[in-house]
Short mmCIF file of C-alpha atoms in Angstrom, two decimals:
data_model
loop_
_atom_site.label_atom_id
_atom_site.label_comp_id
_atom_site.label_asym_id
_atom_site.label_seq_id
_atom_site.Cartn_x
_atom_site.Cartn_y
_atom_site.Cartn_z
CA MET L 104 -24.29 -11.55 4.98
CA GLU L 105 -23.14 -8.34 3.32
CA VAL L 106 -19.92 -8.39 5.36
CA LEU L 107 -19.27 -12.00 4.34
CA LYS L 108 -19.76 -11.02 0.71
CA ASN L 109 -17.37 -8.08 0.95
CA TYR L 110 -14.66 -10.15 2.64
CA ARG L 111 -15.25 -13.31 0.63
CA ASP L 112 -11.91 -13.12 -1.19
CA ILE L 113 -10.04 -12.76 2.10
CA PHE L 114 -11.80 -15.81 3.57
CA LEU L 115 -11.07 -17.86 0.46
CA LEU L 116 -7.42 -16.84 0.52
CA LEU L 117 -7.09 -17.71 4.19
CA GLY L 118 -8.83 -21.02 3.55
CA GLY L 119 -6.31 -21.90 0.86
CA ILE L 120 -3.38 -20.92 3.08
CA ILE L 121 -4.70 -22.92 6.04
CA ALA L 122 -5.35 -25.99 3.89
CA GLY L 123 -1.88 -25.75 2.36
CA SER L 124 -0.24 -25.30 5.75
CA ILE L 125 -2.01 -28.36 7.14
CA ALA L 126 -0.92 -30.39 4.11
CA GLY L 127 2.67 -29.23 4.57
CA ALA L 128 2.65 -30.12 8.27
CA LEU L 129 1.25 -33.60 7.56
CA LEU L 130 3.28 -34.51 4.47
CA GLY L 131 6.56 -32.77 5.26
CA PRO L 132 9.16 -32.60 2.45
CA LYS L 133 6.96 -34.79 0.22
CA VAL L 134 4.75 -31.77 -0.41
CA GLU L 135 7.49 -30.26 -2.58
CA VAL L 136 5.79 -31.90 -5.56
CA ILE L 137 3.09 -29.19 -5.57
CA LYS L 138 5.55 -26.29 -5.37
CA PRO L 139 5.29 -25.66 -9.16
CA ILE L 140 1.64 -24.66 -8.66
CA GLY L 141 2.73 -21.81 -6.42
CA ASP L 142 5.57 -20.88 -8.76
CA ILE L 143 3.21 -20.70 -11.75
CA PHE L 144 0.84 -18.41 -9.85
CA LEU L 145 3.67 -16.08 -8.78
CA ASN L 146 5.09 -15.93 -12.30
CA LEU L 147 1.68 -15.04 -13.75
CA LEU L 148 1.29 -12.34 -11.10
CA PHE L 149 4.72 -10.89 -11.83
CA THR L 150 4.04 -10.65 -15.56
CA THR L 151 0.58 -9.14 -15.05
CA VAL L 152 1.68 -6.47 -12.61
CA ILE L 153 4.14 -4.73 -14.94
CA PRO L 154 1.61 -3.58 -17.60
CA LEU L 155 -0.99 -2.97 -14.90
CA VAL L 156 1.27 -0.47 -13.11
CA PHE L 157 2.00 1.38 -16.34
CA PHE L 158 -1.61 1.73 -17.47
CA ALA L 159 -2.96 2.54 -13.99
CA ILE L 160 -0.45 5.29 -13.19
CA ALA L 161 -0.13 6.77 -16.67
CA SER L 162 -3.90 6.78 -17.20
CA ALA L 163 -4.63 8.42 -13.83
CA ILE L 164 -2.19 11.24 -14.45
CA ALA L 165 -3.06 11.67 -18.13
CA HIS L 166 -6.71 12.36 -17.29
CA ILE L 167 -6.03 15.09 -14.74
CA ASP L 168 -7.65 18.31 -15.91
CA ALA L 169 -4.66 20.63 -15.91
CA SER L 170 -6.86 23.67 -16.51
CA HIS L 171 -8.54 23.49 -13.08
CA ARG L 172 -5.96 23.77 -10.37
CA LEU L 173 -7.04 24.22 -6.79
CA GLY L 174 -3.85 26.01 -5.80
CA ARG L 175 -3.50 26.38 -2.08
CA VAL L 176 -6.02 23.68 -1.24
CA LEU L 177 -4.04 21.04 -3.11
CA GLY L 178 -0.79 22.38 -1.66
CA VAL L 179 -1.97 22.22 1.95
CA MET L 180 -3.69 18.89 1.32
CA SER L 181 -0.48 17.39 -0.10
CA LEU L 182 1.51 18.50 2.95
CA VAL L 183 -1.10 17.08 5.33
CA PHE L 184 -1.22 13.76 3.47
CA LEU L 185 2.57 13.47 3.35
CA SER L 186 3.00 14.43 7.01
CA THR L 187 0.50 11.91 8.37
CA LEU L 188 1.88 9.12 6.17
CA LEU L 189 5.43 9.75 7.39
CA ILE L 190 4.34 10.08 11.02
CA ALA L 191 2.46 6.77 10.82
CA ALA L 192 5.43 5.06 9.15
CA PHE L 193 8.04 6.41 11.57
CA LEU L 194 6.02 5.53 14.65
CA THR L 195 5.57 2.01 13.25
CA ILE L 196 9.35 1.72 12.88
CA VAL L 197 9.69 2.72 16.54
CA ALA L 198 7.10 0.07 17.47
CA VAL L 199 9.10 -2.55 15.53
CA TRP L 200 12.25 -1.50 17.36
CA ILE L 201 10.49 -1.85 20.73
CA PHE L 202 8.91 -5.19 19.79
CA PRO L 203 11.41 -6.61 17.27
CA ILE L 204 10.33 -9.29 14.84
CA HIS L 205 12.62 -12.31 15.17
CA GLN L 206 12.76 -15.25 12.80
CA LYS L 207 14.06 -18.54 14.18
CA VAL L 208 14.59 -20.06 10.73
CA VAL L 209 16.25 -17.61 8.36
CA LEU L 210 15.50 -18.29 4.70
CA THR L 211 18.18 -17.95 2.01
CA PRO L 212 20.13 -14.76 2.81
CA VAL L 213 19.82 -11.99 0.26
CA THR L 214 22.89 -10.62 -1.45
CA ASP L 215 22.59 -6.86 -1.74
CA HIS L 216 24.27 -6.10 -5.03
CA ALA L 217 22.91 -2.56 -5.03
CA SER L 218 25.13 -1.58 -2.08
CA ALA L 219 28.26 -1.48 -4.26
CA GLY L 220 29.55 1.85 -5.55
CA THR L 221 29.22 5.44 -4.41
CA PHE L 222 25.99 6.96 -3.13
CA GLY L 223 25.47 8.66 -6.49
CA GLU L 224 25.88 5.38 -8.37
CA GLN L 225 23.45 3.61 -6.04
CA LEU L 226 20.91 6.42 -6.48
CA THR L 227 21.27 6.25 -10.25
CA ARG L 228 20.64 2.49 -10.26
CA LEU L 229 17.69 2.92 -7.92
CA LEU L 230 15.89 5.57 -9.99
CA THR L 231 16.84 4.81 -13.60
CA VAL L 232 17.94 2.13 -16.06
CA SER L 233 20.16 2.46 -19.12
CA GLU L 234 17.97 0.54 -21.58
CA PHE L 235 14.21 0.66 -22.19
CA TYR L 236 13.77 -3.12 -22.00
CA GLU L 237 15.16 -3.10 -18.46
CA LEU L 238 12.08 -1.13 -17.37
CA LEU L 239 9.98 -4.22 -18.02
CA SER L 240 11.66 -6.22 -15.26
CA ARG L 241 10.04 -6.43 -11.83
CA LYS L 242 13.53 -5.82 -10.44
CA ASN L 243 13.30 -2.22 -11.65
CA MET L 244 9.89 -1.24 -10.31
CA LEU L 245 10.84 2.23 -9.10
CA PRO L 246 12.33 3.37 -12.45
CA PHE L 247 9.25 1.87 -14.13
CA ILE L 248 6.90 3.84 -11.87
CA ILE L 249 8.83 7.04 -12.61
CA PHE L 250 8.59 6.32 -16.35
CA SER L 251 4.84 5.72 -16.02
CA VAL L 252 4.37 9.02 -14.19
CA LEU L 253 6.33 10.93 -16.84
CA THR L 254 4.37 9.25 -19.64
CA GLY L 255 1.09 10.23 -17.98
CA MET L 256 2.27 13.83 -17.56
CA ALA L 257 3.29 14.00 -21.22
CA ALA L 258 -0.09 12.62 -22.30
CA MET L 259 -1.86 15.22 -20.15
CA ARG L 260 0.23 18.09 -21.53
CA ALA L 261 -0.35 16.99 -25.13
CA GLY L 262 -3.98 18.14 -24.98
CA GLU L 263 -5.96 17.29 -28.09
CA ARG L 264 -2.88 15.84 -29.75
CA GLY L 265 -2.79 13.12 -27.09
CA ALA L 266 -6.51 12.39 -26.92
CA SER L 267 -6.24 9.03 -28.69
CA PHE L 268 -3.30 7.98 -26.53
CA ARG L 269 -5.20 8.89 -23.35
CA ARG L 270 -8.12 6.74 -24.50
CA PHE L 271 -5.66 3.91 -25.12
CA LEU L 272 -4.28 4.29 -21.58
CA HIS L 273 -7.77 4.26 -20.07
CA SER L 274 -8.80 1.20 -22.07
CA GLY L 275 -5.57 -0.60 -21.22
CA ASN L 276 -6.11 0.16 -17.55
CA GLU L 277 -9.59 -1.35 -17.60
CA VAL L 278 -8.38 -4.50 -19.37
CA MET L 279 -5.46 -5.01 -17.00
CA LYS L 280 -7.69 -4.55 -13.94
CA ASP L 281 -9.96 -7.33 -15.22
CA LEU L 282 -6.93 -9.51 -15.95
CA LEU L 283 -5.62 -9.10 -12.42
CA ALA L 284 -9.07 -9.80 -10.96
CA LEU L 285 -9.22 -13.00 -13.03
CA LEU L 286 -5.75 -14.06 -11.93
CA MET L 287 -6.47 -13.43 -8.25
CA LYS L 288 -9.24 -16.04 -8.37
CA ALA L 289 -6.39 -18.57 -8.39
CA ALA L 290 -4.70 -16.98 -5.36
CA PRO L 291 -6.11 -19.47 -2.79
CA LEU L 292 -4.68 -22.37 -4.79
CA GLY L 293 -1.37 -20.69 -5.64
CA LEU L 294 -0.62 -19.37 -2.16
CA GLY L 295 -1.94 -22.57 -0.61
CA ALA L 296 0.64 -24.54 -2.59
CA TYR L 297 3.36 -22.08 -1.58
CA PHE L 298 2.56 -22.38 2.12
CA ALA L 299 2.35 -26.15 1.89
CA TYR L 300 5.91 -26.11 0.54
CA GLN L 301 7.18 -23.64 3.15
CA VAL L 302 5.65 -25.46 6.10
CA GLY L 303 6.72 -28.84 4.75
CA THR L 304 10.36 -27.86 4.19
CA VAL L 305 11.02 -25.10 6.74
CA GLY L 306 8.54 -25.84 9.47
CA PRO L 307 5.50 -24.34 11.19
CA GLN L 308 7.68 -21.98 13.28
CA LEU L 309 7.21 -19.47 10.44
CA PHE L 310 3.74 -18.80 11.85
CA GLY L 311 5.28 -17.32 14.97
CA THR L 312 6.65 -14.51 12.83
CA TYR L 313 3.26 -13.88 11.23
CA ALA L 314 1.48 -13.88 14.59
CA HIS L 315 4.00 -11.45 16.06
CA SER L 316 3.75 -9.08 13.11
CA LEU L 317 -0.05 -9.13 13.22
CA GLY L 318 0.05 -8.43 16.95
CA ILE L 319 2.21 -5.37 16.31
CA TYR L 320 -0.04 -4.14 13.51
CA TYR L 321 -3.35 -4.50 15.32
CA GLY L 322 -1.91 -3.24 18.60
CA PHE L 323 -0.15 -0.20 17.19
CA GLY L 324 -2.85 0.40 14.56
CA THR L 325 -5.54 0.58 17.24
CA ILE L 326 -3.46 3.01 19.30
CA TYR L 327 -2.80 5.14 16.22
CA PHE L 328 -6.51 5.14 15.38
CA LEU L 329 -7.57 6.25 18.84
CA VAL L 330 -4.65 8.39 20.00
CA GLY L 331 -3.16 9.53 16.70
CA PHE L 332 -6.43 10.62 15.15
CA SER L 333 -7.42 12.31 18.41
CA PHE L 334 -4.14 14.24 18.34
CA TYR L 335 -4.75 15.34 14.74
CA ALA L 336 -8.29 16.40 15.64
CA PHE L 337 -6.92 18.36 18.62
CA VAL L 338 -4.43 20.16 16.36
CA ALA L 339 -7.29 20.95 13.99
CA GLY L 340 -9.80 22.21 16.56
CA GLY L 341 -8.69 21.71 20.13
CA PHE L 342 -10.77 19.61 22.53
CA ARG L 343 -13.91 20.57 20.64
CA GLY L 344 -12.32 19.21 17.47
CA VAL L 345 -11.65 15.88 19.18
CA LYS L 346 -15.25 15.70 20.38
CA ILE L 347 -16.90 16.48 17.04
CA PHE L 348 -14.51 14.19 15.16
CA TRP L 349 -15.32 11.08 17.17
CA LYS L 350 -19.00 11.96 17.41
CA ASN L 351 -19.29 12.00 13.62
CA ASN L 352 -16.70 9.35 12.76
CA ILE L 353 -18.73 6.38 13.98
CA VAL L 354 -20.76 5.88 10.80
CA PRO L 355 -17.71 6.13 8.47
CA THR L 356 -15.86 3.63 10.68
CA LEU L 357 -18.69 1.11 10.56
CA THR L 358 -19.07 1.68 6.82
CA ALA L 359 -15.36 0.96 6.31
CA VAL L 360 -15.65 -2.27 8.31
CA GLY L 361 -18.77 -3.40 6.51
CA THR L 362 -17.66 -2.62 2.97
CA GLY L 363 -13.93 -3.30 3.27
CA SER L 364 -13.31 -0.40 0.88
CA SER L 365 -12.04 3.16 1.21
CA ILE L 366 -13.84 4.08 -2.00
CA ALA L 367 -17.16 2.73 -0.73
CA THR L 368 -16.73 4.84 2.43
CA ILE L 369 -16.55 8.12 0.48
CA PRO L 370 -20.32 8.87 0.72
CA ALA L 371 -20.30 8.37 4.51
CA ASN L 372 -17.20 10.56 4.79
CA LEU L 373 -18.73 13.31 2.67
CA GLU L 374 -21.75 13.36 4.99
CA ALA L 375 -19.56 13.37 8.11
CA VAL L 376 -16.95 16.06 7.36
CA PRO L 377 -19.38 19.03 7.23
CA ARG L 378 -20.43 18.14 10.78
CA MET L 379 -16.74 18.19 11.72
CA GLY L 380 -16.47 21.83 10.68
CA VAL L 381 -15.02 21.21 7.23
CA PRO L 382 -16.33 23.50 4.44
CA ALA L 383 -17.91 21.62 1.54
CA SER L 384 -15.42 23.24 -0.81
CA VAL L 385 -12.59 21.55 1.12
CA GLY L 386 -14.27 18.25 1.99
CA ASN L 387 -15.39 17.66 -1.59
CA VAL L 388 -11.74 17.83 -2.67
CA VAL L 389 -9.89 16.17 0.22
CA VAL L 390 -12.18 13.15 0.79
CA PRO L 391 -12.31 11.79 -2.80
CA LEU L 392 -8.61 12.41 -3.41
CA GLY L 393 -7.74 11.03 0.00
CA ALA L 394 -9.49 7.76 -0.81
CA THR L 395 -6.83 7.24 -3.46
CA LEU L 396 -3.77 9.12 -2.24
CA HIS L 397 -3.93 9.11 1.58
CA LYS L 398 -3.63 5.76 3.34
CA ASP L 399 -2.23 5.77 6.87
CA GLY L 400 -3.21 2.12 7.33
CA SER L 401 -1.23 1.13 4.25
CA SER L 402 1.71 3.16 5.52
CA ILE L 403 1.76 1.17 8.76
CA SER L 404 1.35 -2.19 7.02
CA SER L 405 4.12 -1.33 4.55
CA ILE L 406 6.63 -0.95 7.40
CA ILE L 407 5.42 -4.12 9.13
CA LYS L 408 5.74 -6.14 5.92
CA MET L 409 9.25 -4.85 5.29
CA ALA L 410 10.31 -5.71 8.84
CA VAL L 411 8.94 -9.25 8.49
CA VAL L 412 10.70 -9.99 5.22
CA PHE L 413 13.94 -8.46 6.49
CA ALA L 414 13.76 -10.85 9.47
CA MET L 415 12.98 -13.82 7.24
CA TYR L 416 16.02 -13.18 5.06
CA GLY L 417 18.45 -12.26 7.81
CA LYS L 418 18.77 -8.54 7.05
CA GLY L 419 18.90 -5.82 9.69
CA PHE L 420 16.05 -3.32 9.73
CA ASP L 421 17.85 -0.67 11.73
CA SER L 422 20.41 1.26 9.66
CA VAL L 423 19.86 4.88 8.65
CA ASN L 424 19.91 4.07 4.93
CA VAL L 425 17.36 1.29 5.33
CA ILE L 426 15.02 3.46 7.41
CA VAL L 427 15.18 6.45 5.05
CA MET L 428 14.56 4.16 2.09
CA ALA L 429 11.69 2.47 3.93
CA LEU L 430 10.01 5.83 4.59
CA GLY L 431 10.33 6.80 0.92
CA ILE L 432 8.98 3.47 -0.29
CA THR L 433 6.09 3.70 2.17
CA VAL L 434 4.98 7.06 0.75
CA ILE L 435 5.15 5.71 -2.82
CA VAL L 436 3.34 2.49 -1.87
CA SER L 437 0.56 4.37 -0.07
CA ILE L 438 -0.02 6.60 -3.10
CA VAL L 439 0.39 4.02 -5.87
CA GLU L 440 -1.77 1.25 -4.43
CA GLY L 441 -4.79 3.50 -3.89
CA GLY L 442 -5.89 3.62 -7.51
CA ILE L 443 -5.20 -0.01 -8.36
CA PRO L 444 -7.32 -3.05 -7.42
CA ASN L 445 -5.23 -5.32 -5.17
CA GLY L 446 -2.79 -2.41 -5.26
CA GLY L 447 -1.01 -3.63 -2.15
CA TYR L 448 0.67 -6.25 -4.30
CA ILE L 449 2.17 -3.47 -6.42
CA GLY L 450 3.75 -1.97 -3.33
CA GLU L 451 5.03 -5.37 -2.28
CA LEU L 452 6.74 -5.83 -5.63
CA LEU L 453 8.36 -2.42 -5.17
CA VAL L 454 9.72 -3.54 -1.79
CA MET L 455 11.15 -6.69 -3.38
CA SER L 456 12.69 -4.70 -6.21
CA VAL L 457 14.39 -2.02 -4.13
CA TYR L 458 15.75 -4.41 -1.49
CA ASN L 459 16.61 -7.21 -3.94
CA PHE L 460 14.45 -9.91 -2.36
CA PRO L 461 13.73 -13.14 -4.31
CA PRO L 462 10.27 -14.06 -5.67
CA GLU L 463 9.61 -16.23 -2.61
CA ALA L 464 9.33 -13.05 -0.53
CA LEU L 465 6.06 -12.06 -2.21
CA PRO L 466 3.68 -14.58 -0.55
CA PRO L 467 4.55 -13.50 3.02
CA LEU L 468 4.02 -9.87 2.00
CA MET L 469 0.69 -10.73 0.39
CA VAL L 470 -0.53 -12.73 3.38
CA ILE L 471 0.28 -10.02 5.92
CA GLY L 472 -1.36 -7.42 3.69
CA THR L 473 -4.48 -9.58 3.51
CA LEU L 474 -4.69 -10.26 7.24
CA VAL L 475 -4.36 -6.59 8.25
CA ASP L 476 -6.89 -5.40 5.67
CA PRO L 477 -9.87 -4.77 8.01
CA LEU L 478 -8.03 -2.36 10.32
CA ALA L 479 -6.06 -0.91 7.40
CA THR L 480 -9.32 -0.03 5.66
CA ILE L 481 -10.60 1.76 8.78
CA LEU L 482 -7.39 3.78 9.07
CA ASN L 483 -7.26 4.53 5.35
CA ALA L 484 -10.89 5.59 5.05
CA THR L 485 -11.49 7.55 8.25
CA GLY L 486 -8.05 9.13 8.16
CA ASP L 487 -9.36 11.25 5.30
CA ASN L 488 -11.86 12.88 7.65
CA VAL L 489 -9.28 14.05 10.17
CA ALA L 490 -7.04 15.09 7.27
CA ALA L 491 -9.86 17.28 5.95
CA MET L 492 -10.06 18.91 9.39
CA LEU L 493 -6.31 19.59 9.32
CA VAL L 494 -6.49 21.06 5.82
CA THR L 495 -9.27 23.37 6.98
CA ARG L 496 -7.17 24.39 9.99
CA PHE L 497 -4.08 25.32 7.98
CA LEU L 498 -5.82 26.72 4.91
CA PRO L 499 -6.31 30.50 4.63
CA LYS L 500 -10.03 31.22 5.04
CA ARG L 501 -10.29 33.02 1.71
CA ALA L 502 -8.78 30.07 -0.13
CA ALA L 503 -11.29 27.68 1.45
CA VAL L 504 -14.20 29.86 0.44
CA SER L 505 -13.02 30.58 -3.09
CA VAL L 506 -12.37 27.02 -4.22
#
């Protein structure tokens, strides 16, 4: 019963999508009359996400205690987090190349206006805007995220002078989280209407793409969980490291499945990592921060979602520029979504913004993110344990003791 409660929202969302898909298959083009319901939901989501991103990112950074830096621990931890995220993302790209995602019915092709101009001009448009009001558009998510980070850093550096502003950021973050939670209660209806329209006008062959992408995720994700984590544990402690990791990772894995939350798995992880040979001074830093900043499962799903939408809109997912951009976006998505409820949707909006996809690209991204959530949670949560082992391995002994 507890598992059903934790995954209730996923079941409701899937129920709405299935009901809408059946209606679309039965009614065909006539179902277009309910398309406005889906459009209204998407528009409300778009307008809610912009202030949510600002308050969540700016508030998180503004409340960092700049006077207590953990020096080498944070440095090694950052490198470990970044390395595993990129490894997971790159290997997923290879898996997509080996098992390419094909779409029989290509939706409206996307015109890539951002490709015009020199590399410097493209980079400028990608990272910045020329007017403040342009930051408030979902089409400029990356510049908006950068602005939010800088605002949070300025609020942190202001000390007492910025105390009132930091309280405002925290309060705004709490309000926007509740607003998003309220809006997501309408997700089964909104996405159900969207899928009814898609199935009724395009056809049920779209589900072949979803099934293929889910097969890649669960297949590769399981291999990464068993083989990838074993490799990391071997690097951290040899064959003994592999043995003690899996011996003590069972409870965190079951906790992640039962709760559906990386945050809720923190207590189980904190009990497990000392038995894996991780000093408390390291585990008490890496595990809580990893629950927010380190998400290998999200890294894998980010690549899968990009590959699916590229296929749906007739774009190639194989050029050097696309791959490099995908890796960068994946790192940002994995970090940003950790501290935000339903944060995967923030990453999906970033994908749409950078690659110039239309609003209709969001529902497929949301659905895939929802369907892969159980395995993604396992990878996200228990990946922190093996990361703590790696940090311990590469951290100078004196630094680990002195933290």
